[in-house]
Coordinates of C-alpha atoms in Angstrom, one line a residue:
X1 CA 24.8 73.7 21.8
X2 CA 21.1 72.7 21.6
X3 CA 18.1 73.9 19.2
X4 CA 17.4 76.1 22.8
X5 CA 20.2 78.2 21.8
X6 CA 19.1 79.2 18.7
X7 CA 16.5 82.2 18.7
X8 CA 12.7 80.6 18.2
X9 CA 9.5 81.5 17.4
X10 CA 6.4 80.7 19.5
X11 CA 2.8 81.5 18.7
X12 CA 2.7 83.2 22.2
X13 CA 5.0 85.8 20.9
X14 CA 4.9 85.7 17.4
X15 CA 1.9 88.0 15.9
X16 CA -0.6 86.1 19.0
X17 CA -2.8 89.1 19.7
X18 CA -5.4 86.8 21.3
X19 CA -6.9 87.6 24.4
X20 CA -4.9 86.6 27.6
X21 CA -5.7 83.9 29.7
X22 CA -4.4 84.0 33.7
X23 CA -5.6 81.3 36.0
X24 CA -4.7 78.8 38.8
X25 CA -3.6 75.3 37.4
X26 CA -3.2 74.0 40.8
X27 CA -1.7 73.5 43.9
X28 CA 2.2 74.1 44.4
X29 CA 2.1 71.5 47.2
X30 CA 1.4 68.9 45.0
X31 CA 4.6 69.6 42.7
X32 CA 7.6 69.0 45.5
X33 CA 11.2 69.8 44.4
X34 CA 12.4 67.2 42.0
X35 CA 8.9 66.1 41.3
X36 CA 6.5 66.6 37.9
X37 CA 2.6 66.7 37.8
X38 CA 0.4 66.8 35.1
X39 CA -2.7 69.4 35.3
X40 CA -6.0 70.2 33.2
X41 CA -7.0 73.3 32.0
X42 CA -10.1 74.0 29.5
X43 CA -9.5 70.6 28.7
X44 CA -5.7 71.1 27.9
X45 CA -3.0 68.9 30.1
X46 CA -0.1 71.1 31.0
X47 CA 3.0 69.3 32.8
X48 CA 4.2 71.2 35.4
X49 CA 7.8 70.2 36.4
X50 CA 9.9 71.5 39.8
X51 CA 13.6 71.5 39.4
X52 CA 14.9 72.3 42.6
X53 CA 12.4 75.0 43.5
X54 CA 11.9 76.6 39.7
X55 CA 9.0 76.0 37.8
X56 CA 8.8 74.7 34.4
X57 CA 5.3 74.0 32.5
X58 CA 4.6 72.5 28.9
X59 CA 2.0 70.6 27.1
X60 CA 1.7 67.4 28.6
X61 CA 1.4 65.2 25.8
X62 CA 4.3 64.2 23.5
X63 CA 4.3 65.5 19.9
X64 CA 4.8 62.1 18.4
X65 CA 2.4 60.1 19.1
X66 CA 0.3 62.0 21.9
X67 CA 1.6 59.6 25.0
X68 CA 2.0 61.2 28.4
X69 CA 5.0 63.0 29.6
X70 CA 4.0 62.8 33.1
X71 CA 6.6 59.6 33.9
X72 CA 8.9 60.5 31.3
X73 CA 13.1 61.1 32.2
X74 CA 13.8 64.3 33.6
X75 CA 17.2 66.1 33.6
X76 CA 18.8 69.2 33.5
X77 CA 16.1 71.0 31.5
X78 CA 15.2 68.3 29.2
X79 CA 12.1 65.3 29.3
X80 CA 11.9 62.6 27.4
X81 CA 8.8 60.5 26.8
X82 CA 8.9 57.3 28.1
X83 CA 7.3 55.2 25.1
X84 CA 9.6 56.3 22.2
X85 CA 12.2 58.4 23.9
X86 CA 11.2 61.7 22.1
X87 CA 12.9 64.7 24.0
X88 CA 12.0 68.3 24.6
X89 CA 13.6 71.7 26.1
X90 CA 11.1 72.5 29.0
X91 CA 12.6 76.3 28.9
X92 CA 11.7 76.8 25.2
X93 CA 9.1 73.3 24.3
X94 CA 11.3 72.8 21.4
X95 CA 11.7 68.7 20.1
X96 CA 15.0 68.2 20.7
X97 CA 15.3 64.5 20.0
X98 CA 13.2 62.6 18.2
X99 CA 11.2 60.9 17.2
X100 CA 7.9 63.0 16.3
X101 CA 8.4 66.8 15.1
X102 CA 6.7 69.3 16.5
X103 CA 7.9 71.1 19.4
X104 CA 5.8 72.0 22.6
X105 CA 4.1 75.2 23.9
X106 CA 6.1 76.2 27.1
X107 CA 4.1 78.4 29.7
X108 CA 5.3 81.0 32.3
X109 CA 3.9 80.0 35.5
X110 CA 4.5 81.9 38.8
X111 CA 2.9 80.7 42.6
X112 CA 0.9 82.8 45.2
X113 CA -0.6 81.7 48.0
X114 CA 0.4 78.3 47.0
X115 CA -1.5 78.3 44.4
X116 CA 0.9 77.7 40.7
X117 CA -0.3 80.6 37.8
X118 CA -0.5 80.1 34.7
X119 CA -0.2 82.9 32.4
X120 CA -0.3 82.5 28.3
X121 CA -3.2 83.2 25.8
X122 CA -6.1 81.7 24.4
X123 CA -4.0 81.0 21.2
X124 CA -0.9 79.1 22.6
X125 CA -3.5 76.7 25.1
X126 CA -5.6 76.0 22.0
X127 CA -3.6 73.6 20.9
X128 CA -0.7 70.3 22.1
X129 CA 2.2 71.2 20.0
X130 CA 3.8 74.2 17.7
X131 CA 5.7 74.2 14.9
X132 CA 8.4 76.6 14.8
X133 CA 8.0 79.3 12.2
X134 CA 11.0 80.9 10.5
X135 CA 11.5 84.5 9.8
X136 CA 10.5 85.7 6.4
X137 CA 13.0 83.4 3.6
X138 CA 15.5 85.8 2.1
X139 CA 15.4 85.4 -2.0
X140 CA 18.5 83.5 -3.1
X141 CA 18.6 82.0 -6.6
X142 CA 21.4 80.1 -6.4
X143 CA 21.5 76.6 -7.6
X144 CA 19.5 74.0 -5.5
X145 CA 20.8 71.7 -2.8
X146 CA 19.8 69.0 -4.3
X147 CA 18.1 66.0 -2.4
X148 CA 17.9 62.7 -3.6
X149 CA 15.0 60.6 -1.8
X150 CA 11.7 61.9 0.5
X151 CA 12.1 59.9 3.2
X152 CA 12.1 60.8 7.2
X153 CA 16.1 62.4 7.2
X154 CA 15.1 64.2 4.3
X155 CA 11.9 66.1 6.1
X156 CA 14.1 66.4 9.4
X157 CA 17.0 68.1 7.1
X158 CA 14.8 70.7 5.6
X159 CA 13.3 71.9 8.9
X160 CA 16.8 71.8 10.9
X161 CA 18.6 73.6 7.9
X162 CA 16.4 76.2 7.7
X163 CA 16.1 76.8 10.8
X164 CA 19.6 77.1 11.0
X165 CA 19.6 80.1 8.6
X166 CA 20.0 78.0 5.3
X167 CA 18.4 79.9 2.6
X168 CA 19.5 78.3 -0.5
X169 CA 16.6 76.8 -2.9
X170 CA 16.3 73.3 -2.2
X171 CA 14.8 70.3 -4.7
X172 CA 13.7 66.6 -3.3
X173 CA 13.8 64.3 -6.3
X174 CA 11.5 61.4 -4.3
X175 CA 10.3 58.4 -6.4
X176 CA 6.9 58.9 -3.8
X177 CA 3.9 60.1 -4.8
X178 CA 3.9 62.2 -1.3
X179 CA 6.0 64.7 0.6
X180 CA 7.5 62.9 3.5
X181 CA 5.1 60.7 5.4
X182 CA 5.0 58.4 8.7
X183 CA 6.4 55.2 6.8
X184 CA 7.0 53.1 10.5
X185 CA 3.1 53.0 10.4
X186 CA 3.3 51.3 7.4
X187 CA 3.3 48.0 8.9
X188 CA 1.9 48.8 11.9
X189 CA -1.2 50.5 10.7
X190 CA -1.1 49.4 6.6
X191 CA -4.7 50.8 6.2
X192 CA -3.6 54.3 7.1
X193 CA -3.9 56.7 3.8
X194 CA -0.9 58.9 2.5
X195 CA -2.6 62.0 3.3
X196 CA -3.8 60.8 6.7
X197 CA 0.1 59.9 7.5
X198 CA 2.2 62.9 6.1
X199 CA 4.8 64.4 8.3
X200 CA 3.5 67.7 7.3
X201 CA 0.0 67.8 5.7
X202 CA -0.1 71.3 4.5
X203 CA 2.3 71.9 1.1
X204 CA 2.2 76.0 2.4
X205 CA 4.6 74.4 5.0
X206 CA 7.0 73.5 2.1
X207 CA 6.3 76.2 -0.1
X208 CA 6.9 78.9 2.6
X209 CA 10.7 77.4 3.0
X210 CA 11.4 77.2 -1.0
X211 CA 11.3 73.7 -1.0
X212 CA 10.5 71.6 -4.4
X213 CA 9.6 68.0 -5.4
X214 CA 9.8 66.3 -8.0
X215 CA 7.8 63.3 -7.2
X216 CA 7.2 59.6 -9.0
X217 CA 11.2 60.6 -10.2
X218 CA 14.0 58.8 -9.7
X219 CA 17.8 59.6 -10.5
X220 CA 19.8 57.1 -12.5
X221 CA 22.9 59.1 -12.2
X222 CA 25.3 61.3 -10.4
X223 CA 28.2 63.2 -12.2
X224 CA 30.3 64.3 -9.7
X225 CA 32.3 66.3 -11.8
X226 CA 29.9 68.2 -13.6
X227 CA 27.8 68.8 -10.1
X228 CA 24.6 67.3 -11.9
X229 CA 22.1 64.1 -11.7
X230 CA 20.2 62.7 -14.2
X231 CA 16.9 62.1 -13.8
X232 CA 14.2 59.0 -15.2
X233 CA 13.2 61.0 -17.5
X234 CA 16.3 62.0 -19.5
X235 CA 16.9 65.4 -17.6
X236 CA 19.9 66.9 -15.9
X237 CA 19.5 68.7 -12.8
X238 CA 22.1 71.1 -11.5
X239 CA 23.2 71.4 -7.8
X240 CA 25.6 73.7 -5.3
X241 CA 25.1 70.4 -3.2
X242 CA 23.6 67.2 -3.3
X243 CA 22.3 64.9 -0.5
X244 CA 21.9 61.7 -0.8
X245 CA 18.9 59.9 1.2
X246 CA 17.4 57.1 -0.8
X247 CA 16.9 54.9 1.9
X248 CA 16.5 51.3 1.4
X249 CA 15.1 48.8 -1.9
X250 CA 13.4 45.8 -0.5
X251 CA 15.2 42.0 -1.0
X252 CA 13.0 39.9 -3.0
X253 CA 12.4 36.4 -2.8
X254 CA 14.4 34.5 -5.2
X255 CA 12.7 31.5 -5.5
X256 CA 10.2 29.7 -8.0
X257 CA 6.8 31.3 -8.2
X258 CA 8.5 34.1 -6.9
X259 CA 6.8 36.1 -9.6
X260 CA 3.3 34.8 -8.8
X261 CA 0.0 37.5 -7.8
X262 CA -0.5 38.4 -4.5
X263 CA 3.4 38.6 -3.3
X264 CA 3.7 41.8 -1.7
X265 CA 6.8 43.5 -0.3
X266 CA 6.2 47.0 2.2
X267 CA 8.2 50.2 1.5
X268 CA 5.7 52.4 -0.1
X269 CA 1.9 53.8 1.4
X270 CA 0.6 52.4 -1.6
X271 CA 2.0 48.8 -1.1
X272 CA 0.5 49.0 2.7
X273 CA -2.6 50.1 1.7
X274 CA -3.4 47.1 -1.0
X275 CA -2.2 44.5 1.3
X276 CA -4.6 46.1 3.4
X277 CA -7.5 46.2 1.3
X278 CA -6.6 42.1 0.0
X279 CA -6.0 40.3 3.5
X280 CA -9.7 40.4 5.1
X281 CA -10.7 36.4 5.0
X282 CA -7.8 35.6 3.1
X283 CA -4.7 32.8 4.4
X284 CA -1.8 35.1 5.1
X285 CA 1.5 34.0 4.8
X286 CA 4.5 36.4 6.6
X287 CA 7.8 35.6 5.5
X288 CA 10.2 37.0 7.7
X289 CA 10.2 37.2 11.7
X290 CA 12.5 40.3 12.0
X291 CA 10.1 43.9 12.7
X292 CA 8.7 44.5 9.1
X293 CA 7.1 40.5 9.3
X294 CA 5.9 40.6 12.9
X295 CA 4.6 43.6 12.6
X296 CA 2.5 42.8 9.4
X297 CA 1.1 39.7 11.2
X298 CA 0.0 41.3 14.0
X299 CA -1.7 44.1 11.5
X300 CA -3.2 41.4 9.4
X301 CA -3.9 38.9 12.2
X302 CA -7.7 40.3 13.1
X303 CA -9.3 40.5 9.8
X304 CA -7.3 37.7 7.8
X305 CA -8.6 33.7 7.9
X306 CA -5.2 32.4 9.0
X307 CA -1.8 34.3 9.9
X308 CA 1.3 32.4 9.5
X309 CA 4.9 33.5 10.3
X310 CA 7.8 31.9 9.0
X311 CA 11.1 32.2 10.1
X312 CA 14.6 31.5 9.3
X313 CA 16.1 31.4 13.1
X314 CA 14.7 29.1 15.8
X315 CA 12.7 32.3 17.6
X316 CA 11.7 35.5 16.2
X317 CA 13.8 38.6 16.5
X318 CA 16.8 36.7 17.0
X319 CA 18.5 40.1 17.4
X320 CA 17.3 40.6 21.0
X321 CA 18.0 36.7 22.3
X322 CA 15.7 33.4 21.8
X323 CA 14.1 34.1 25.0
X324 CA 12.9 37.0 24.2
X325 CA 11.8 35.7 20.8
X326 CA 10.1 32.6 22.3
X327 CA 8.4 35.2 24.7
X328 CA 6.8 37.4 21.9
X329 CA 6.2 34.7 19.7
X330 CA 4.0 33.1 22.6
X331 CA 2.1 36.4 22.6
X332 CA 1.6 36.0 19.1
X333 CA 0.6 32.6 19.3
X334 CA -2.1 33.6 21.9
X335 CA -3.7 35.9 19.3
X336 CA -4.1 32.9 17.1
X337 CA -1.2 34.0 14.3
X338 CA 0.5 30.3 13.5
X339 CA 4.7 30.2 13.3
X340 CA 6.6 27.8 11.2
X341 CA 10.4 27.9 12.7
X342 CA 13.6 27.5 11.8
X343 CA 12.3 27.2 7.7
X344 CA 12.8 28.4 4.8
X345 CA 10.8 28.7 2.0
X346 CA 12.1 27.0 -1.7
X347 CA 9.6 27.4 -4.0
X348 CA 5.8 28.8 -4.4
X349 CA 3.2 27.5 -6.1
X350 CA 0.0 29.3 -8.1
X351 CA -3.2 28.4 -9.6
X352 CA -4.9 28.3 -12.7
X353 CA -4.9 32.6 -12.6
X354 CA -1.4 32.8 -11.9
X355 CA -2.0 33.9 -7.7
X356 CA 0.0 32.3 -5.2
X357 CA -1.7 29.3 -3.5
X358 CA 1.3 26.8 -1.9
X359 CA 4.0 27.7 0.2
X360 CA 6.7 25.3 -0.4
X361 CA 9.3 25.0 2.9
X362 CA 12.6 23.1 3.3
X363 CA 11.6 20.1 4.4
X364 CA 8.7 19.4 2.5
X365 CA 5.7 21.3 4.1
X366 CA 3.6 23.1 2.4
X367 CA 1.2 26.0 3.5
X368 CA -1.8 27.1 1.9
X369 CA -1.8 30.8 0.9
X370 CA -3.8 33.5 -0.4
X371 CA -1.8 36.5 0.1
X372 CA 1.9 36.2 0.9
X373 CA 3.6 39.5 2.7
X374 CA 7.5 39.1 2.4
X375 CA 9.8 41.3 4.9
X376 CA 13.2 39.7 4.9
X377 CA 15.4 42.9 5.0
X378 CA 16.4 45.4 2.3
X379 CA 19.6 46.7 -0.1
X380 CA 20.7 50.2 0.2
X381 CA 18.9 51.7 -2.8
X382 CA 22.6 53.1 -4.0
X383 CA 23.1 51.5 -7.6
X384 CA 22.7 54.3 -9.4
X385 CA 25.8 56.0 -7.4
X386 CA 28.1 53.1 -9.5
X387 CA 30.6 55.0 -11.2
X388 CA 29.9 58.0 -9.6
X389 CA 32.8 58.0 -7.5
X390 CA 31.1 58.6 -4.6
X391 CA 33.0 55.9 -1.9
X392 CA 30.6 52.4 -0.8
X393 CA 31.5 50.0 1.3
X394 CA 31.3 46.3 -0.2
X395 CA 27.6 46.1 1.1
X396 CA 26.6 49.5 -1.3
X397 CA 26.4 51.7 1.8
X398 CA 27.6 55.3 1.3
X399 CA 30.9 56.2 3.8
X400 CA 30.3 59.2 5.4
X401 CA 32.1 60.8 8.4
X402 CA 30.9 62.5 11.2
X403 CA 29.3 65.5 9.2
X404 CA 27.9 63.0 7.1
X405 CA 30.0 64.8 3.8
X406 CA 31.5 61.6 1.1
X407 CA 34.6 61.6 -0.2
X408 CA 33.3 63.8 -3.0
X409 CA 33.2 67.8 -2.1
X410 CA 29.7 69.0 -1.8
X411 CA 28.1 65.7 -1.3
X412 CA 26.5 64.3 1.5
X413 CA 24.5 61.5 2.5
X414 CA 22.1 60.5 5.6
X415 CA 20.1 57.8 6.9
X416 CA 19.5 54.2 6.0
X417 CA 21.9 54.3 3.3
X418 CA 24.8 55.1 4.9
X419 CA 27.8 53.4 7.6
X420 CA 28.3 56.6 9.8
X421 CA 30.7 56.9 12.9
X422 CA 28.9 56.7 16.2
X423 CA 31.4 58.0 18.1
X424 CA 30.3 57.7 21.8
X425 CA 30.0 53.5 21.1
X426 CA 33.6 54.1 20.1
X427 CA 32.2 52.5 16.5
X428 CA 34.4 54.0 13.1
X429 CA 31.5 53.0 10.8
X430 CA 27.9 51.5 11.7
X431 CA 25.0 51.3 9.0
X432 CA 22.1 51.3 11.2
X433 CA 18.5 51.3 9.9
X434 CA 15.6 53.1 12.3
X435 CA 13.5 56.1 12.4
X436 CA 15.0 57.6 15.1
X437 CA 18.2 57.6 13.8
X438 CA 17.6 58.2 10.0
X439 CA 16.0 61.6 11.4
X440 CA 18.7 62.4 13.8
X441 CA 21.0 61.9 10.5
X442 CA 18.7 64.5 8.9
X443 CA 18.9 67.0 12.0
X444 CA 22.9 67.0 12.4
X445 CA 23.3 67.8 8.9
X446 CA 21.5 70.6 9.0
X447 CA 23.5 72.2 11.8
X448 CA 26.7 71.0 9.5
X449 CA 25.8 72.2 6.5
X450 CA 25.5 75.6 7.5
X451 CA 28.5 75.2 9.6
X452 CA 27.1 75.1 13.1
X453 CA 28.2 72.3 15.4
X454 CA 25.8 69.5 15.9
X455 CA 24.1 69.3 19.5
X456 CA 25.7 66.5 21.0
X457 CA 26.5 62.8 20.3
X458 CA 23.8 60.3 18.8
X459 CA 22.3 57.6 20.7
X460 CA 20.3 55.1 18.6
X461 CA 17.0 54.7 19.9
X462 CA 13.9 51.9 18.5
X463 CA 10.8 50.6 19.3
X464 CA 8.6 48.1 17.8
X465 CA 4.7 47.6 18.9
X466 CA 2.2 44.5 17.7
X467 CA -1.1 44.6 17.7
X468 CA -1.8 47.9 19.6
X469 CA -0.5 46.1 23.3
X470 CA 3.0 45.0 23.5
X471 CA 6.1 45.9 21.9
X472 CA 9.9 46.0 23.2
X473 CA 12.1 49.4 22.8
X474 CA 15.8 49.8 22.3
X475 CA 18.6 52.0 23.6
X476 CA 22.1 52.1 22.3
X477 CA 24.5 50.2 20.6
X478 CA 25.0 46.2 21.6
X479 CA 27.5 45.5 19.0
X480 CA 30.8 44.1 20.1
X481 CA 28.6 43.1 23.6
X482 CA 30.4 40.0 25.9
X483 CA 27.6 39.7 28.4
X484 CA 23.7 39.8 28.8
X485 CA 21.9 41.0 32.2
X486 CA 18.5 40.3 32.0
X487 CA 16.0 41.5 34.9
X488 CA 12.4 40.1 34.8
X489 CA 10.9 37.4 32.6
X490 CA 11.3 37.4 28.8
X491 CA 8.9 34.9 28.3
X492 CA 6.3 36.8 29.7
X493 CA 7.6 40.0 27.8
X494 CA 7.8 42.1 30.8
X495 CA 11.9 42.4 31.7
X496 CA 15.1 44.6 31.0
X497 CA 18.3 43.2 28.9
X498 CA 21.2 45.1 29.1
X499 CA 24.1 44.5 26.8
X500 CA 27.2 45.0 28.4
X501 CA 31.1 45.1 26.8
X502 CA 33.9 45.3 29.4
X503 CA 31.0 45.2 32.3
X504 CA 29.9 48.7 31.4
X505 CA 26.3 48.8 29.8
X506 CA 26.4 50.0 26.3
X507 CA 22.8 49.3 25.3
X508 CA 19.2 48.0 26.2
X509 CA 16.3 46.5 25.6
X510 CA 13.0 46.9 27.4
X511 CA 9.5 45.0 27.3
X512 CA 6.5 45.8 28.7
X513 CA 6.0 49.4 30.7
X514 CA 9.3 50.3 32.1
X515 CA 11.2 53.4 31.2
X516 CA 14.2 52.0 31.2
X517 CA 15.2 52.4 27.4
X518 CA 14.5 56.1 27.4
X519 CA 16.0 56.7 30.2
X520 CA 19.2 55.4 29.3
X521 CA 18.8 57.1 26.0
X522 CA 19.3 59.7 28.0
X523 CA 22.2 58.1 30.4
X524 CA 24.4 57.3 27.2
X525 CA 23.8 61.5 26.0
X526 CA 24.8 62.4 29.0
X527 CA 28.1 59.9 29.4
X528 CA 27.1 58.1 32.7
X529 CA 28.4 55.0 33.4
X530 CA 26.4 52.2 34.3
X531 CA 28.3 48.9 35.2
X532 CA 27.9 45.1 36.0
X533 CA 28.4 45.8 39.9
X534 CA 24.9 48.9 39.4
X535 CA 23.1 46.3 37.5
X536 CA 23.4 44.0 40.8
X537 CA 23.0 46.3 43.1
X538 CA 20.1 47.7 41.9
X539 CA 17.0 46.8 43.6
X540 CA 14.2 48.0 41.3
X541 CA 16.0 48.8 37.6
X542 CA 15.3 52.4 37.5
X543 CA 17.4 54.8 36.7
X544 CA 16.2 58.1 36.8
X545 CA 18.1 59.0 39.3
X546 CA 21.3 59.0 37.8
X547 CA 19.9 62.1 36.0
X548 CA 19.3 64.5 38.6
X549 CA 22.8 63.9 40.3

């Protein structure tokens, strides 16, 4: 079952009294059977899809980050875009995988004369994206469900929960000073504001849904038994259930001078924005080569003095292969951002105002600083769940099962704090920590909660993107992998890796402007096989049409 199934609400039928609007969008010739087109009109693109002779027409533009749909991966009803793998119902518009949030407009369009109709109102092609509006909340006063963090699952849980007919009162206990906001743009944009970033700018949104925060809070305890939490500031709070979704606490440098000015860590807008407003004509220093620290450099890289990365592993993102690394890094080095490899750092060094000025590596080196940004990884930020009861594996991830409920009745947890099943990898327990998957988390519990089943399996899905030009993107699961297929180049970061275990592929990675990822997000939903013997067959690496068979 998908969010299709479930009765929506759409400003073209829901209390739209503006006048209609009937006119030809183009020619039926140029949309063949099997084929998609994008259109114009008043200055709104509409994608106009033909699935075996029926028509199908919705904004053009993805709700996430307003890329085209017009090459995204077609099948069976659904498209998903090709530069974050965001998927939509083209029946209904609704988001149906994420990332982003809103949904789409869909349009009834008919043909005469060869020409395609569109029929809708002035209302519905005023705008590139609707959010679905619930029926009027029934009043219910029972005890909150209780969430504990205001991250990305946390937003995605409210919306899908209450549009699944939950009604009870529900409190977010967020030590933010914001609702949920965009935090991947954090390092990728660090001078974006809170407001500018927020998931959902309006607080009507929340209010209209009975949704609380408590914000600048945080929970130093859970008693199980009671079905309460204690708060920062000495007070209990009560729940019917509790959701955990705290997320991650950044891992700090422990070494000398570690407490020294201008060492920043990134989790929090406010964090983002200072290093933002420090680095311009300062000597940057990025510890850390995995996402957080590339992505900072290339951020910083423009308005700083000096960018330099240092990492622990011979290349940079060691988790996609040394080639690859050595590719990007290459890139990186073309934009003039320096790299210290295979170091670590042992001690720093300040001057006379106590502000970091010396970078102290391994073998001796040392690196001139005036602002040091450190991303090398985070904790689950579960601590305050010791004693609780609540099960943790030996890492402090929460063990959840396929609903995402603990071992505890009435609590659940979702997103970067947790090892989950991910059942179609065949994987009993995976902690993984993206987005995409945190907010799938937060969608799948609200169909669970409420008792309706979850629409289909989860296939992790990530991106990451420097300096505005490049990036790679992600699909599936490579752990447990025996063998590498790479088509194309690394070192020029145009190729496709796939990971393969028992020659069947079971995840990939994509640089440059191929589809591929997203389309094989939505290959693993849909359970086809791809194996060793495609991968060399295959003359041009694309796979869309495995999802029209």
């Amino acid at each position: 079952m998908t969010l299709c199934d479930y009765p929506h609400n759409d400003a073209g039928c829901d209390g739209d009294d503006s006048p209609l609007v009937e006119e030809v969008l183009g020619k039926l010739e140029d949309v063949k059977p099997g084929t998609k087109k994008m259109f114009e009109i008043r200055g709104r693109k509409i994608l106009v899809i033909n699935d075996a002779g029926k028509l199908f027409a919705i904004n053009g533009l993805c709700t996430h980050y307003n890329f085209s749909l017009e090459n995204g991966s077609y099948a069976k009803g659904r498209i998903r875009c090709p530069l974050h793998g965001a998927c939509f119902n083209v029946r209904t518009g609704d988001i149906e995988d994420y990332p982003g949030f809103d949904s789409l407009h869909s349009y009834d369009v008919s043909t005469k004369d060869g020409d395609i109709i569109i029929k809708t109102t002035e209302k519905k092609l005023g705008s590139d994206r609707k959010i679905r509006h619930l029926p009027k909340m029934k009043e219910c006063n029972d005890r909150p469900v209780v969430i504990i963090g205001g991250g990305i699952a946390t937003a995605t849980f409210i919306e899908h929960s209450r549009l699944n007919g939950l009604v009870t009162p529900i409190l977010v206990i967020s030590e933010e000073s914001l609702p949920p906001y965009d935090r991947v743009l954090l390092s990728k944009n660090p001078s974006a504001t809170g407001e500018n970033i927020r998931l959902r700018k309006d607080d009507a949104f929340y209010e209209e849904r009975n949704v609380k925060f408590l914000l600048k809070t945080s929970v130093t305890s859970v008693d199980t038994y009671k079905r309460t939490v204690q708060l920062s500031n000495g007070e209990p709070v009560v729940y019917s259930k509790l959701i955990i979704a705290t997320g991650g606490n950044v891992r700090k440098l422990q070494v000398p001078g570690a407490d020294l000015k201008n060492i920043c860590y990134v989790r929090k807008v406010e964090e983002a924005n200072h290093i933002a407003n420090l680095h311009p004509g300062k000597h940057v220093v990025c510890v850390g080569a995995s996402f957080i620290g590339m992505e900072m450099a290339s951020s910083l890289a423009e308005k700083a003095a000096s960018v330099t990365v240092i990492s622990n592993t011979p290349e940079p993102l060691p988790v996609f292969g040394a080639d690859i690394g050595k590719g990007i890094r290459l890139k990186f080095e073309e934009k003039g951002v320096k790299f210290e490899l295979s170091a670590n750092v042992v001690a720093l060094r300040g001057n006379d105002q106590g502000e970091v000025n010396k970078v102290i590596l391994q073998d001796g080196k040392e690196l001139d600083v005036d602002l040091l940004v450190c991303g090398i990884g985070v904790t689950p930020a579960t601590e305050f769940l010791n004693g609780s009861g609540i099960k943790m594996d030996k890492r402090g991830f929460i063990e959840v099962d396929e609903k995402f409920r603990t071992n505890i009745s009435y609590i659940f947890a979702i997103g970067d704090a947790v090892t989950a099943p991910l059942p179609l990898w065949d994987i009993e327990s995976i902690n993984i920590q993206h987005f995409q998957t945190a907010q799938t988390h937060g969608q799948y519990l609200g169909y669970t909660i409420v008792g309706k089943p979850q629409p289909g399996p989860i296939v992790p899905f990530f991106w990451t993107l420097f300096f505005f030009a490049f990036g790679l993107k992600f699909s599936g699961c490579s752990q447990g992998f025996t063998k590498e297929y790479t088509n194309g180049d690394p070192e020029t970061g145009v190729f496709i890796r796939y990971f393969l275990k028992k020659d069947r592929v079971i995840a990939v990675a994509a640089g440059g402007p191929s589809s591929v990822a997203s389309q094989f997000a939505e290959i693993f939903k849909k359970g086809i096989e791809v194996t060793l013997k495609d991968l060399k067959n295959s003359k041009d690496h694309t796979w869309g049409h495995l999802l029209i068979q």
